[in-house]
Amino acid sequence: MYLGVVSNTITKLNEQTLERYVSISLCDRANKLIKITLKNAKEFKIGDLLFVKIDEDGVYNFEKVLDLVFDKDSRLDEIFLFQFFNLID
């Protein structure tokens, strides 16, 4: 399981249809940054934290970390994020 973050959104007009793409950044086990693009993932917005699970078939499964876990008025500091990464690992 990995921790990812929605880093970018792109909206394109394709054949009279608006399509929204979401870019997700995550770090693999070799600490290499990977970017994954999802089409029409309307439930995700920039800054959302995601649990990313990769099946044996190489299929990525995304689950949004609940907004209730974090206080919307506080900022996540670096120490908290390192602790969070260690817990996930």
PDB file of C-alpha atoms in Angstrom:
ATOM      1  CA  MET A   1       0.000   0.000   0.000  1.00  0.00           C
ATOM      2  CA  TYR A   2       1.220   3.485  -0.836  1.00  0.00           C
ATOM      3  CA  LEU A   3       0.207   6.991   0.088  1.00  0.00           C
ATOM      4  CA  GLY A   4      -0.581   9.280  -2.812  1.00  0.00           C
ATOM      5  CA  VAL A   5      -1.693  12.854  -3.271  1.00  0.00           C
ATOM      6  CA  VAL A   6      -3.769  14.439  -6.032  1.00  0.00           C
ATOM      7  CA  SER A   7      -1.328  16.909  -7.533  1.00  0.00           C
ATOM      8  CA  ASN A   8      -3.078  18.262 -10.625  1.00  0.00           C
ATOM      9  CA  THR A   9      -6.347  18.331 -12.549  1.00  0.00           C
ATOM     10  CA  ILE A  10      -6.711  18.846 -16.299  1.00  0.00           C
ATOM     11  CA  THR A  11      -9.932  19.413 -18.238  1.00  0.00           C
ATOM     12  CA  LYS A  12      -9.955  18.683 -21.989  1.00  0.00           C
ATOM     13  CA  LEU A  13     -12.624  18.989 -24.646  1.00  0.00           C
ATOM     14  CA  ASN A  14     -12.703  15.772 -26.688  1.00  0.00           C
ATOM     15  CA  GLU A  15     -15.335  15.399 -29.419  1.00  0.00           C
ATOM     16  CA  GLN A  16     -17.799  17.809 -27.785  1.00  0.00           C
ATOM     17  CA  THR A  17     -17.332  16.136 -24.387  1.00  0.00           C
ATOM     18  CA  LEU A  18     -15.515  17.610 -21.409  1.00  0.00           C
ATOM     19  CA  GLU A  19     -13.184  15.100 -19.816  1.00  0.00           C
ATOM     20  CA  ARG A  20     -11.470  15.686 -16.496  1.00  0.00           C
ATOM     21  CA  TYR A  21      -8.150  14.045 -15.719  1.00  0.00           C
ATOM     22  CA  VAL A  22      -6.635  13.813 -12.247  1.00  0.00           C
ATOM     23  CA  SER A  23      -2.891  13.401 -11.733  1.00  0.00           C
ATOM     24  CA  ILE A  24      -1.869  11.414  -8.644  1.00  0.00           C
ATOM     25  CA  SER A  25       1.690  11.419  -7.312  1.00  0.00           C
ATOM     26  CA  LEU A  26       3.005   8.594  -5.178  1.00  0.00           C
ATOM     27  CA  CYS A  27       6.340   7.192  -4.099  1.00  0.00           C
ATOM     28  CA  ASP A  28       7.137   3.536  -4.841  1.00  0.00           C
ATOM     29  CA  ARG A  29       9.200   1.196  -2.648  1.00  0.00           C
ATOM     30  CA  ALA A  30      12.406   2.399  -4.311  1.00  0.00           C
ATOM     31  CA  ASN A  31      11.468   5.982  -3.292  1.00  0.00           C
ATOM     32  CA  LYS A  32      10.906   6.884  -6.941  1.00  0.00           C
ATOM     33  CA  LEU A  33       8.117   9.347  -7.678  1.00  0.00           C
ATOM     34  CA  ILE A  34       5.377   7.900  -9.899  1.00  0.00           C
ATOM     35  CA  LYS A  35       2.600   9.921 -11.531  1.00  0.00           C
ATOM     36  CA  ILE A  36      -0.655   8.234 -12.460  1.00  0.00           C
ATOM     37  CA  THR A  37      -3.441   9.879 -14.446  1.00  0.00           C
ATOM     38  CA  LEU A  38      -7.094   8.938 -13.941  1.00  0.00           C
ATOM     39  CA  LYS A  39      -9.883   9.873 -16.329  1.00  0.00           C
ATOM     40  CA  ASN A  40     -13.146  11.336 -14.981  1.00  0.00           C
ATOM     41  CA  ALA A  41     -12.263  10.880 -11.301  1.00  0.00           C
ATOM     42  CA  LYS A  42     -14.707  13.555 -10.145  1.00  0.00           C
ATOM     43  CA  GLU A  43     -14.549  12.527  -6.496  1.00  0.00           C
ATOM     44  CA  PHE A  44     -10.895  13.632  -6.165  1.00  0.00           C
ATOM     45  CA  LYS A  45      -9.616  17.205  -5.879  1.00  0.00           C
ATOM     46  CA  ILE A  46      -6.131  18.715  -5.613  1.00  0.00           C
ATOM     47  CA  GLY A  47      -4.563  17.984  -2.230  1.00  0.00           C
ATOM     48  CA  ASP A  48      -6.607  14.864  -1.456  1.00  0.00           C
ATOM     49  CA  LEU A  49      -4.615  12.122   0.268  1.00  0.00           C
ATOM     50  CA  LEU A  50      -5.205   8.639  -1.123  1.00  0.00           C
ATOM     51  CA  PHE A  51      -4.370   5.091  -0.161  1.00  0.00           C
ATOM     52  CA  VAL A  52      -3.106   3.366  -3.300  1.00  0.00           C
ATOM     53  CA  LYS A  53      -3.172  -0.428  -3.492  1.00  0.00           C
ATOM     54  CA  ILE A  54      -1.658  -2.306  -6.428  1.00  0.00           C
ATOM     55  CA  ASP A  55      -3.053  -5.759  -7.251  1.00  0.00           C
ATOM     56  CA  GLU A  56      -0.911  -8.656  -8.469  1.00  0.00           C
ATOM     57  CA  ASP A  57      -2.231  -7.845 -11.957  1.00  0.00           C
ATOM     58  CA  GLY A  58      -0.811  -4.313 -11.711  1.00  0.00           C
ATOM     59  CA  VAL A  59      -4.247  -2.698 -11.288  1.00  0.00           C
ATOM     60  CA  TYR A  60      -4.240   0.430  -9.124  1.00  0.00           C
ATOM     61  CA  ASN A  61      -7.023   0.825  -6.535  1.00  0.00           C
ATOM     62  CA  PHE A  62      -7.557   4.210  -4.903  1.00  0.00           C
ATOM     63  CA  GLU A  63      -9.270   4.963  -1.622  1.00  0.00           C
ATOM     64  CA  LYS A  64      -9.580   8.517  -0.310  1.00  0.00           C
ATOM     65  CA  VAL A  65      -8.289   9.116   3.198  1.00  0.00           C
ATOM     66  CA  LEU A  66     -11.335  10.344   5.059  1.00  0.00           C
ATOM     67  CA  ASP A  67     -11.591  14.099   5.460  1.00  0.00           C
ATOM     68  CA  LEU A  68     -12.707  13.515   9.040  1.00  0.00           C
ATOM     69  CA  VAL A  69      -9.233  12.225   9.933  1.00  0.00           C
ATOM     70  CA  PHE A  70      -7.760  15.708   9.573  1.00  0.00           C
ATOM     71  CA  ASP A  71      -8.851  18.978  11.120  1.00  0.00           C
ATOM     72  CA  LYS A  72      -9.565  21.313   8.207  1.00  0.00           C
ATOM     73  CA  ASP A  73      -8.209  24.302  10.146  1.00  0.00           C
ATOM     74  CA  SER A  74      -4.837  22.764  10.908  1.00  0.00           C
ATOM     75  CA  ARG A  75      -1.906  22.255   8.588  1.00  0.00           C
ATOM     76  CA  LEU A  76      -0.167  18.928   8.238  1.00  0.00           C
ATOM     77  CA  ASP A  77       3.413  19.424   9.311  1.00  0.00           C
ATOM     78  CA  GLU A  78       6.373  17.421   8.065  1.00  0.00           C
ATOM     79  CA  ILE A  79       6.744  15.348  11.252  1.00  0.00           C
ATOM     80  CA  PHE A  80       3.118  14.204  11.064  1.00  0.00           C
ATOM     81  CA  LEU A  81       3.517  13.169   7.413  1.00  0.00           C
ATOM     82  CA  PHE A  82       6.667  11.137   8.180  1.00  0.00           C
ATOM     83  CA  GLN A  83       4.803   9.373  10.991  1.00  0.00           C
ATOM     84  CA  PHE A  84       1.921   8.707   8.641  1.00  0.00           C
ATOM     85  CA  PHE A  85       4.232   7.198   6.003  1.00  0.00           C
ATOM     86  CA  ASN A  86       5.805   4.938   8.642  1.00  0.00           C
ATOM     87  CA  LEU A  87       2.395   3.736   9.800  1.00  0.00           C
ATOM     88  CA  ILE A  88       1.368   2.934   6.215  1.00  0.00           C
ATOM     89  CA  ASP A  89       4.603   1.044   5.591  1.00  0.00           C
TER      90      ASP A  89
END
